[in-house]
Coordinates of C-alpha atoms and ligand atoms in Angstrom, one line a residue:
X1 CA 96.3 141.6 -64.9
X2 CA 93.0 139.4 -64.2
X3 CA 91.9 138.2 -67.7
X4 CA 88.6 139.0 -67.1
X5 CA 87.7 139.6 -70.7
X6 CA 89.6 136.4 -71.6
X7 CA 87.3 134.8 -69.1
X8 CA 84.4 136.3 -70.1
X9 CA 84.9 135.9 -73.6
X10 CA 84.9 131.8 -73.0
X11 CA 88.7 132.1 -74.0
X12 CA 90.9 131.2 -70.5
X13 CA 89.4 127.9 -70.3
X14 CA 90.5 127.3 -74.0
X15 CA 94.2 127.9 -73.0
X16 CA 97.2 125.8 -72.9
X17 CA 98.5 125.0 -69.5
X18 CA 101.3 127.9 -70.7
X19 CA 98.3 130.2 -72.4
X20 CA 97.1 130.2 -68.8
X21 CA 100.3 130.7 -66.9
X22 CA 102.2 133.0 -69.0
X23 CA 101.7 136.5 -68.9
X24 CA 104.2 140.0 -69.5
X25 CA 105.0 141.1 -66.2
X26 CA 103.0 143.2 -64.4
X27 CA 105.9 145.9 -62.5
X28 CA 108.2 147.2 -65.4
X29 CA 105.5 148.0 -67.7
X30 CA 103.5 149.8 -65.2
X31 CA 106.3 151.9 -64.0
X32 CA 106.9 152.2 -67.7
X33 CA 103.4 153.7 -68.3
X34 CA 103.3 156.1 -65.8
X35 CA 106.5 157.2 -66.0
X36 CA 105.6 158.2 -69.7
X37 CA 102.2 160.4 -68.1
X38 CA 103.9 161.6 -65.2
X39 CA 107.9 162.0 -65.1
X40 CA 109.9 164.6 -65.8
X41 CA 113.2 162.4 -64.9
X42 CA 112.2 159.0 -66.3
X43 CA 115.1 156.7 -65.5
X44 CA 112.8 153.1 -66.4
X45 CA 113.8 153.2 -70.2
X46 CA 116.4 150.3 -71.0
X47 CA 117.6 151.9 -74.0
X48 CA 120.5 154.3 -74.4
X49 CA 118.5 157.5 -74.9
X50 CA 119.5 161.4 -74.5
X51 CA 119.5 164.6 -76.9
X52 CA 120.8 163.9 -80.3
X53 CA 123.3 166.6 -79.8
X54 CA 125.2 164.3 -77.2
X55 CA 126.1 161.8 -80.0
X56 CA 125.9 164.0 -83.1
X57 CA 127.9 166.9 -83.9
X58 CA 125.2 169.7 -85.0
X59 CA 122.0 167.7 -84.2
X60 CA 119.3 168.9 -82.7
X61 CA 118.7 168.5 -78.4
X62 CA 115.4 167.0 -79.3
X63 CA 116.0 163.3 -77.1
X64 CA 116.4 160.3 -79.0
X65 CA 117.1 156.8 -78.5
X66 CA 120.9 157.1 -79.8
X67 CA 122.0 155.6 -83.0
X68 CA 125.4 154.9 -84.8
X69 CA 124.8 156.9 -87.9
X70 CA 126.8 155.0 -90.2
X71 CA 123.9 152.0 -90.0
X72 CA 121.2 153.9 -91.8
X73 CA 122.7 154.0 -95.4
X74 CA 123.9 150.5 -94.8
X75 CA 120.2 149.6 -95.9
X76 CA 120.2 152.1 -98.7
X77 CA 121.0 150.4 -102.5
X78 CA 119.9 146.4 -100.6
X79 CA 120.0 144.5 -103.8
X80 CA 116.3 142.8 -103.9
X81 CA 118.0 139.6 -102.8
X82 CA 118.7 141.1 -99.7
X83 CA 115.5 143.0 -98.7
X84 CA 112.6 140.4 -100.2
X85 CA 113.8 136.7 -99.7
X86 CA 113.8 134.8 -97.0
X87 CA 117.1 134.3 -95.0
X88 CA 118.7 131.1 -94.2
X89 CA 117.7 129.6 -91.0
X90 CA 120.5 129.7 -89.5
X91 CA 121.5 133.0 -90.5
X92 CA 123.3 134.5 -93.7
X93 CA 126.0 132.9 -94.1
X94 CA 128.5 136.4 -94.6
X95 CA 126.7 137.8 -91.1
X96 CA 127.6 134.4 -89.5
X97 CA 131.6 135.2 -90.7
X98 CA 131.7 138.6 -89.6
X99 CA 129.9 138.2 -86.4
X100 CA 132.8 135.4 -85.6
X101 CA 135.7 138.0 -86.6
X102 CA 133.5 140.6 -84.6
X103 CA 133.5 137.9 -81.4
X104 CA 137.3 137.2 -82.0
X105 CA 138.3 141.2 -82.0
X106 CA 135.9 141.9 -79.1
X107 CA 137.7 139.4 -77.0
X108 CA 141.1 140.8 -77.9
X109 CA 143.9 139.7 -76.0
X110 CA 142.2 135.8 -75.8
X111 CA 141.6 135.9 -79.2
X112 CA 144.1 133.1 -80.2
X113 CA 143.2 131.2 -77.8
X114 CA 139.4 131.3 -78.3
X115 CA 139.5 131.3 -82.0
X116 CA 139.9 127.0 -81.9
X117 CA 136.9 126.7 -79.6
X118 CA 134.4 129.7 -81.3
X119 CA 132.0 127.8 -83.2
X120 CA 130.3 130.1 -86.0
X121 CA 127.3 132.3 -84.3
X122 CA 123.8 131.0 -85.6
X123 CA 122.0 134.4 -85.7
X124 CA 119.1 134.6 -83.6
X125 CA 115.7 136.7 -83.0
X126 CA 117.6 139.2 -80.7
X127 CA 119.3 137.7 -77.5
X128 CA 116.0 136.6 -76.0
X129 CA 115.4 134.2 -79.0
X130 CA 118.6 133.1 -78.2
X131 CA 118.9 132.7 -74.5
X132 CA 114.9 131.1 -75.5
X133 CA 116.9 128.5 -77.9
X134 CA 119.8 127.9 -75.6
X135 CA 117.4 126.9 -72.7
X136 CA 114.6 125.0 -74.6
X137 CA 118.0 123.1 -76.3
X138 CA 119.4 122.4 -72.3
X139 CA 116.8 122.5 -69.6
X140 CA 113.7 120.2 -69.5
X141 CA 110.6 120.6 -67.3
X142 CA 111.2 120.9 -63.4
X143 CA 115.3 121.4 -64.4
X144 CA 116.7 123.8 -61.8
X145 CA 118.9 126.9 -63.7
X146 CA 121.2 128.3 -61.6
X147 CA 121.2 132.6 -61.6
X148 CA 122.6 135.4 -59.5
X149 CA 119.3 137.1 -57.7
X150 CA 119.8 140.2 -59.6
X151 CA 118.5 139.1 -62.9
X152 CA 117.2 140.5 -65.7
X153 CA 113.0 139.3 -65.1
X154 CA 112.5 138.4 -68.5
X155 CA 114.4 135.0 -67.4
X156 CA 111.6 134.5 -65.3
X157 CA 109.2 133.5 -68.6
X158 CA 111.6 132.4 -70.8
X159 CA 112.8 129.5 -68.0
X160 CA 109.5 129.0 -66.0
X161 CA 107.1 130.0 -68.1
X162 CA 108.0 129.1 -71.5
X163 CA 110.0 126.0 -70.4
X164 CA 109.0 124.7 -67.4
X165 CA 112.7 125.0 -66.1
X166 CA 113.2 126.8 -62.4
X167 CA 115.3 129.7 -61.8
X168 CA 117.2 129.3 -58.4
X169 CA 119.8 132.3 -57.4
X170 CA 122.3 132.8 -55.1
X171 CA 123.2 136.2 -53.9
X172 CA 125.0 138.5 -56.9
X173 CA 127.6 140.3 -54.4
X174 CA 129.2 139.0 -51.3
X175 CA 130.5 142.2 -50.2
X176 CA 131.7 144.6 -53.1
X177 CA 132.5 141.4 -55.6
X178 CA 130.6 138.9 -57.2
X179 CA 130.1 135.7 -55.2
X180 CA 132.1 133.4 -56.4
X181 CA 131.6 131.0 -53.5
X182 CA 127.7 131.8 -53.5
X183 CA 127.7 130.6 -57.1
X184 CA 129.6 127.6 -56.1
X185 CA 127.6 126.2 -53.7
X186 CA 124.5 126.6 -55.5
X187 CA 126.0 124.8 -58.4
X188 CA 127.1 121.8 -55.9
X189 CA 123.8 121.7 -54.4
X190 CA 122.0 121.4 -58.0
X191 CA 124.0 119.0 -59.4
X192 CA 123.4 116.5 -56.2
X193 CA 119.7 116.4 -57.7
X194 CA 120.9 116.9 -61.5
X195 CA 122.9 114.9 -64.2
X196 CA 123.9 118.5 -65.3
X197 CA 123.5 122.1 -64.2
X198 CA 122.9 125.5 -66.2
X199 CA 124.0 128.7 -65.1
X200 CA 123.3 132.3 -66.7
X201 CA 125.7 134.9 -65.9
X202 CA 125.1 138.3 -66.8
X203 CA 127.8 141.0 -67.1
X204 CA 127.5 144.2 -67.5
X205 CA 124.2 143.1 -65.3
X206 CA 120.6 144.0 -66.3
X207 CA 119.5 145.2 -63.2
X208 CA 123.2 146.0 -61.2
X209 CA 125.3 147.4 -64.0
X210 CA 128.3 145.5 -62.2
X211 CA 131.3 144.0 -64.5
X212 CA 133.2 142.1 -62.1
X213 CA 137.0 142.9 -61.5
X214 CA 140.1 141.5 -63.8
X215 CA 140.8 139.6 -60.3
X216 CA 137.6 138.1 -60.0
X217 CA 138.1 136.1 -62.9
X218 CA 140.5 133.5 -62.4
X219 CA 138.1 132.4 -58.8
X220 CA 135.4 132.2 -61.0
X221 CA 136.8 130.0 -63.5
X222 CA 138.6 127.8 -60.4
X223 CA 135.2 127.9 -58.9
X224 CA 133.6 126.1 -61.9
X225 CA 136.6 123.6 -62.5
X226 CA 136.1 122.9 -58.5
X227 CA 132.0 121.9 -59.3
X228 CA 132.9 120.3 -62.3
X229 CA 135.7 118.2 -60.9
X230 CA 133.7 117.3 -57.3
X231 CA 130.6 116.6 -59.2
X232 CA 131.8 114.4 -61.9
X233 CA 129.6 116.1 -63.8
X234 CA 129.0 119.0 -66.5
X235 CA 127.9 123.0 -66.2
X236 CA 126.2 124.7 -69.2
X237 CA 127.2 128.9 -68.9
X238 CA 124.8 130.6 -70.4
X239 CA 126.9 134.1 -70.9
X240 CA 124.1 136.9 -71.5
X241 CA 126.6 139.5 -73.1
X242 CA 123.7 141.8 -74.1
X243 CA 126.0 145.0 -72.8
X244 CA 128.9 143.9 -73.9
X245 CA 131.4 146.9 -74.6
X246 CA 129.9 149.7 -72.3
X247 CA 132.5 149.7 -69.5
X248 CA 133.6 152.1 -67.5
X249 CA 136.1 150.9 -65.1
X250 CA 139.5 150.2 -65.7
X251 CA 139.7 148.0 -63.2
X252 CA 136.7 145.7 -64.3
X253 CA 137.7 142.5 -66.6
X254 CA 137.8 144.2 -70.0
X255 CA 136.5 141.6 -71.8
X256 CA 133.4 138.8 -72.0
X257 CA 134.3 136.2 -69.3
X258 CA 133.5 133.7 -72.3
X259 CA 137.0 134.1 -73.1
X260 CA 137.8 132.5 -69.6
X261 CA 135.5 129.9 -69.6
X262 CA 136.4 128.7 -73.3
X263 CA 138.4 125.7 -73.3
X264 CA 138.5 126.0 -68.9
X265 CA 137.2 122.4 -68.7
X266 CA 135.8 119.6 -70.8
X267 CA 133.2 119.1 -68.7
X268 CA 132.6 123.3 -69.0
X269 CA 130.5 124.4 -71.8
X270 CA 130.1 128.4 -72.5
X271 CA 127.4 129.5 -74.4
X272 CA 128.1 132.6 -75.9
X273 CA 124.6 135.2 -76.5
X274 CA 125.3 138.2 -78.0
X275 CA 123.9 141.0 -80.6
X276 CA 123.3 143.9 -82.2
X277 CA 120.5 145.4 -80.2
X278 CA 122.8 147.5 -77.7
X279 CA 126.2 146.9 -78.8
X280 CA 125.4 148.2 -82.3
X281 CA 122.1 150.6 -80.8
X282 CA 119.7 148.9 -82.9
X283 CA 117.3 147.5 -80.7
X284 CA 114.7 146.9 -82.9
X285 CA 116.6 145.2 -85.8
X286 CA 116.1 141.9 -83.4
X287 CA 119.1 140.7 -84.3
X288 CA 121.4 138.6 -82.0
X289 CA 123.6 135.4 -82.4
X290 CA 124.9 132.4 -80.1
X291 CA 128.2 130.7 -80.3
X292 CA 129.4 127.7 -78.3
X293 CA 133.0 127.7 -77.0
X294 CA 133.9 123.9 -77.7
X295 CA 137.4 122.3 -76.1
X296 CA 139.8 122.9 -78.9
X297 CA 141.0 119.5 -78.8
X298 CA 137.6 118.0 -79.2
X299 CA 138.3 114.6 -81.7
X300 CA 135.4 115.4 -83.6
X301 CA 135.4 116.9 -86.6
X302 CA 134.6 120.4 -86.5
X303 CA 132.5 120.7 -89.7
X304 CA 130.3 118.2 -88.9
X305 CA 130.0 119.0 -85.2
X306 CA 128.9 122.5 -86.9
X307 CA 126.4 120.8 -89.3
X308 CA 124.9 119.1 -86.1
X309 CA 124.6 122.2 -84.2
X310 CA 123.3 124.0 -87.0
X311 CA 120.6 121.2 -87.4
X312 CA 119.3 121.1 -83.9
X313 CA 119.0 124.5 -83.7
X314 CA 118.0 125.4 -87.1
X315 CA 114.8 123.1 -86.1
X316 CA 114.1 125.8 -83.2
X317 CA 114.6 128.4 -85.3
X318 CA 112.6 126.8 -88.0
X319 CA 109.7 125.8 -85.7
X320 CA 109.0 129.1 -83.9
X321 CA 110.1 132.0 -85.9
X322 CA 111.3 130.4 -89.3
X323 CA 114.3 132.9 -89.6
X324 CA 115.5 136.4 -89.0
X325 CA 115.2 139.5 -90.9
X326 CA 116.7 139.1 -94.2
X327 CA 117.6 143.1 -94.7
X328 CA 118.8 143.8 -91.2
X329 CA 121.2 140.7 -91.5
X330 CA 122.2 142.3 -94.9
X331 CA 122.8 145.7 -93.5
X332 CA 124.9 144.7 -90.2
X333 CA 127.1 143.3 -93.0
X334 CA 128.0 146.0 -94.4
X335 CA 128.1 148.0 -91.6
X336 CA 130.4 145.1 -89.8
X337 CA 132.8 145.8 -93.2
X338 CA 133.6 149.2 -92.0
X339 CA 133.9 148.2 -88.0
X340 CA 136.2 151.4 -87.1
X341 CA 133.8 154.1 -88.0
X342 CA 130.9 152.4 -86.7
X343 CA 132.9 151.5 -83.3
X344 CA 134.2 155.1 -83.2
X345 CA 130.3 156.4 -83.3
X346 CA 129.6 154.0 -80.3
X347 CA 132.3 155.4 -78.5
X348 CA 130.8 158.7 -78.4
X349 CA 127.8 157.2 -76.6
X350 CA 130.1 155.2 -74.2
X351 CA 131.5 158.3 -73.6
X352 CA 127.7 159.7 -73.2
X353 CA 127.1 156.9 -70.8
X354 CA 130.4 156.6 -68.6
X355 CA 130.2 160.1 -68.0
X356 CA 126.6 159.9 -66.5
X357 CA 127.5 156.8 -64.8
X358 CA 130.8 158.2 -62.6
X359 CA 128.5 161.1 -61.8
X360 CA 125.7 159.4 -60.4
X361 CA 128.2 157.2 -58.8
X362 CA 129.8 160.1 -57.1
X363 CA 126.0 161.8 -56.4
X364 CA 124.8 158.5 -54.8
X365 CA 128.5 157.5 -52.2
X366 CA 128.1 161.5 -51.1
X367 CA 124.5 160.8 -49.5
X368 CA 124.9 158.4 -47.8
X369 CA 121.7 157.3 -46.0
X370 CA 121.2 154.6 -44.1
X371 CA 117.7 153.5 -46.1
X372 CA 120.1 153.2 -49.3
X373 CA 122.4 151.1 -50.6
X374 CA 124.0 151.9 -54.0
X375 CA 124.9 148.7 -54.9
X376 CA 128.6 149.1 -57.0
X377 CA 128.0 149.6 -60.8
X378 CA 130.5 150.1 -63.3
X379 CA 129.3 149.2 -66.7
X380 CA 125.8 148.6 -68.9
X381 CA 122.7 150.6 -68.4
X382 CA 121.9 150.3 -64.8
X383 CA 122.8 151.1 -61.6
X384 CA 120.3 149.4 -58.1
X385 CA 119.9 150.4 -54.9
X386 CA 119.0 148.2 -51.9
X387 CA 116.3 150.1 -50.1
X388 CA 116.0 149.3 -46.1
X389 CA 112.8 149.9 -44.2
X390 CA 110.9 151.1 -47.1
X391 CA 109.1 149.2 -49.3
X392 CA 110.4 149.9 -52.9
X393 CA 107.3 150.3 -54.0
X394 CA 106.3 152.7 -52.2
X395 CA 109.2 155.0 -53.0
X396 CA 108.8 154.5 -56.1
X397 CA 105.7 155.6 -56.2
X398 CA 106.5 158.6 -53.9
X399 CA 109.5 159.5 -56.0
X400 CA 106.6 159.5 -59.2
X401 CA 103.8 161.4 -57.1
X402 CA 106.0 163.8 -55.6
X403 CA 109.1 164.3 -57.6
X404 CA 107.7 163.5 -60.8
X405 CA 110.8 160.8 -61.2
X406 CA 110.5 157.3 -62.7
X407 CA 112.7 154.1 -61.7
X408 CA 111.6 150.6 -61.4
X409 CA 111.4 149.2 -58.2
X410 CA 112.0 145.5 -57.3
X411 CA 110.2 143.6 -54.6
X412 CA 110.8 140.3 -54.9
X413 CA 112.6 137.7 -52.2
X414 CA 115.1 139.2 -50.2
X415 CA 115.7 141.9 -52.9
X416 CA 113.5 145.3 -52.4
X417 CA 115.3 148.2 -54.1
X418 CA 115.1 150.1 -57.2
X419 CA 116.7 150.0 -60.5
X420 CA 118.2 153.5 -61.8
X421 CA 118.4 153.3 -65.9
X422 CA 120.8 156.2 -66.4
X423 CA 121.2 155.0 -69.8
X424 CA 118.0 157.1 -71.0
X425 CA 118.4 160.5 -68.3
X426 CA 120.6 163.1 -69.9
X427 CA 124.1 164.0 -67.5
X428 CA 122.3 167.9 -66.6
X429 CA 119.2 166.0 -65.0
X430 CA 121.7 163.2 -62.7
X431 CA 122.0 165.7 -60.1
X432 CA 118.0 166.8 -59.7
X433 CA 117.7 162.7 -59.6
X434 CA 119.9 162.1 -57.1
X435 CA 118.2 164.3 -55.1
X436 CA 114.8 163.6 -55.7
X437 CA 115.4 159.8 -54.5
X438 CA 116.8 161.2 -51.5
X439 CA 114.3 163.4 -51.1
X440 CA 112.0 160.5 -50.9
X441 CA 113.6 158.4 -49.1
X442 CA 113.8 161.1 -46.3
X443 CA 110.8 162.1 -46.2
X444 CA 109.4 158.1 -46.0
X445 CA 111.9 157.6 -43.6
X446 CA 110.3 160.4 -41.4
X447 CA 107.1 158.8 -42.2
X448 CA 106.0 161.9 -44.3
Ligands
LIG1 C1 120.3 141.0 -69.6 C2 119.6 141.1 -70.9 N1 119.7 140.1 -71.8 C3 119.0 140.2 -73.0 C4 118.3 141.3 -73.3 C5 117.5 141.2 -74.6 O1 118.2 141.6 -75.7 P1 117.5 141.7 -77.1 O2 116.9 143.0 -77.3 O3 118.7 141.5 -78.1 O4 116.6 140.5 -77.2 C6 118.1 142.3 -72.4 C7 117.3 143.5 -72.8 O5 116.8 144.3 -72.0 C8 118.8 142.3 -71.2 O6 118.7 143.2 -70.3

C-alpha cells in the first residue's frame, strides 16, 4: 500500500520513524480478500474452520470456524465482578493457576521435572502480545533474533518493525528433519557479534506444519548446550506453542520441546508462549500466557524472582494494553475446571484435522511433479510446498483465476512456494484441491 491519502492528508510526514515504517503486510491479506470474492476451495484461512456437523453431533453443515461447545455457557451466570472490572495486570490470579496445572498436564511425562522451573504464566493479549512482550523485554534496536526461514510473517513487525530487532534464519529442514546444525551455526555466528542471542522456534510450524521427530530432540537440546558452552554465553528460546496439541504423527515428539529445554542449561533460558486462541478454538478471546522455565536450582528465592518478573512485565502490559479481558479470563476458568470434556470436544476437531491432513499428505507424495515439493507436515494448520521454476505468485494467482482455489504464496529469499491451510477446507474438497494445484502447476509448467 502507498499511503497516498496519508500523504495527502499532511499526515505521513507527522509520523513516527515506526508510524512511517510499519505497515500490515501486503501478501496474506490480499490473497485473503480475493479468496473471499473468488474461491470455491479457499485454503488461506488460519483458523480451524469446516461444517458444524464435523464437530457437532446433529448440527447443521452450514461451515463454521469450529468451537468447543462446552466454552459458551462458561460465560453464562459471570458474577458482575467478573464481566465489568478491570483485571489484574498480570492476569487473574485463578487463570494464572490453572493455566500452570494446564502447562504441567500438557507436558505429561516431563511434568516433574518441569514443575521446579515453570514459573506461573502472566496472561497475555493473545500470543502475539506475548511473543511482543518477550522481545521488547530481550532484544534492543539492531539485536539480531535468530529464526528458522519458515516463519510465521507476523515476526517480521513485531521484531523489525515494532522493535528494531533483526530477524536472521537459517534453513528450517536439512533434508526431511529440522536443522539442527543449521540452527547451530547461526546461533555461533550471532553470538560472535552479541553478548546474548534469541531464538524463536516454532512447532507445530505456522507456515510448514512440521513437529519434529521424538529423535530430533535430544540433538537439538545438545546443539544448544554446544552454543552455549563454546560461546560462554546465554540463548533466550522463544517457544511459539500457538498449535500446541494438534498432532498427527506418532512419531513426532509428543510434547512442547519446552519440556527439553527447561532446566537443559543455566546459561539456557525457555520462554514458554502459549494460549487459548487455537488450543481452546477461541481465537478471538485474545487470550494467551508466557511462562519462563528457570534452572530449578536457582538460589534465588522463587517468590520474589516471581514478583520481579511480574513487575517488569506488568509495566509492558500496563503501558500498552493495561490488561486483558476480564470475562474471557473468567470464563477459561471455568472452562479449565472441567478440562476432560472440553479436551474430549477438541479431540473431535483433531480428529477433523488429522484426517484431512494424512489425506492431503497421501494426495500430494502420489503426484509427484518435479515443480513441487511437499515439504513434510505432520501437525498444526499448514502444510507448504516449495515451487521450482514458477514464481509462487503466479500460481497462486492461476490456481485463483482458473481453478477458483485460494492459498497463500510466499516469495521471499530463497523461499518461493505456497502455504496450503487445510485447517479451514472440508476432507470432501482435499481431493478437487490437490488437483487443482496440479492442474496449475502443469499447465504453467507447459507455459499455458
Ligand atoms: C506461529 C504463530 N504464533 C502466534 C500466533 C498468534 O496467536 P494469537 O492469536 O494467540 O495471538 C499465530 C497466529 O496465526 C501463529 O501462527
Amino acid at each position: 500500500m502507498e499511503f497516498e491519502a496519508l500523504k495527502k492528508a499532511g499526515i505521513t510526514n507527522l509520523l513516527s520513524t515506526l508510524g512511517k515504517s510499519i505497515s500490515l503486510p501486503q501478501g496474506i491479506f490480499y490473497w485473503l480478500g480475493r479468496a473471499k470474492k473468488e474461491a470455491d476451495i479457499n485454503a488461506t484461512i488460519g483458523s480451524a474452520r469446516g461444517p458444524e456437523s464435523e464437530i457437532i453431533d446433529g448440527a447443521p453443515d452450514t461451515p463454521v470456524t469450529f468451537y468447543l461447545p462446552s466454552l459458551r455457557p462458561a460465560f453464562a451466570g459471570l458474577p458482575s465482578e467478573d464481566t465489568f472490572a478491570y483485571a489484574p495486570i498480570t492476569g487473574l490470579p485463578d487463570l494464572r493457576k490453572a493455566w500452570r496445572n494446564w502447562i504441567l498436564r500438557k507436558l505429561h511425562d516431563a511434568r516433574d521435572r518441569v514443575d521446579p522451573c515453570l514459573t506461573l504464566p502472566i496472561i497475555t493479549p493473545g500470543i502475539t502480545g506475548g511473543l511482543h512482550i518477550a522481545v521488547k523485554l530481550f532484544v534492543d534496536r539492531d539485536e539480531v533474533v535468530v529464526s528458522p526461514d519458515r516463519l510465521w510473517g507476523n515476526y517480521r513487525n513485531i521484531v523489525e518493525r515494532n522493535i528494531g530487532g533483526r530477524i536472521e534464519t537459517f534453513p528450517f529442514f536439512d533434508g526431511e528433519r529440522f536443522n539442527v546444525r543449521g540452527m547451530q551455526r547461526k546461533l555461533l555466528d550471532t553470538l560472535e557479534n552479541q553478548s546474548k542471542a534469541v531464538l524463536m522456534l516454532n512447532f507445530p510450524n505456522n507456515p510448514v506444519g512440521y513437529l519434529p521427530r521424538r529423535d530430533t530432540i535430544p540433538a537439538l537440546v545438545q546443539a544448544l548446550i554446544d552454543v552455549v558452552e563454546t560461546s560462554n554465553k546465554s540463548v533466550i528460546i522463544l517457544v511459539d506453542d500457538a498449535y500446541e496439541g494438534y498432532i498427527y504423527d506418532p512419531d513426532a515428539v509428543q510434547r512442547s520441546i519446552f519440556a527439553d529445554l527447561c532446566d537443559a542449561h543455566r546459561r539456557i533460558l525457555p520462554i514458554k508462549l502459549d494460549g487459548a486462541s487455537k488450543e481452546f478454538l477461541f481465537y478471538g478471546g485474545r487470550i494467551g500466557a508466557l511462562s519462563f522455565g528457570l534452572p530449578a536450582a536457582l538460589d534465588v528465592p522463587r517468590d520474589q524472582l516471581q514478583a520481579e518478573l511480574d513487575n517488569k512485565i506488568g509495566a509492558i502490559i500496563r503501558s500498552t494494553v493495561s490488561n486483558c479481558a476480564r470475562s474471557v479470563q473468567a470464563a477459561l476458568v471455568k472452562a479449565l475446571g472441567q478440562l476432560d470434556t472440553v479436551l474430549a470436544e477438541r479431540q473431535n476437531v483433531i480428529d477433523v484435522l488429522a484426517r484431512r491432513a494424512n489425506l492431503l499428505r497421501t494426495l500430494l507424495a502420489e503426484a509427484r511433479l518435479p515443480q513441487l515439493k511437499p515439504l513434510p507436515f505432520n501437525a498444526g494448520f499448514f502444510c507448504f510446498c516449495d515451487v521450482d521454476g514458477i514464481s509462487a505468485e503466479a500460481l497462486a494467482d492461476h490456481l485463483m483465476t482458473r481453478y477458483r482455489t485460494a492459498v497463500v504464496p510466499t516469495e521471499s529469499g530463497k523461499v518461493n512456494g505456497i502455504r496450503i491451510a487445510f485447517c479451514s477446507v472440508p476432507e470432501t474438497q482435499i481431493p478437487a484441491l490437490v488437483q487443482a494445484v496440479l492442474s496449475a502447476v502443469g499447465d504453467l509448467a507447459a507455459g499455458s
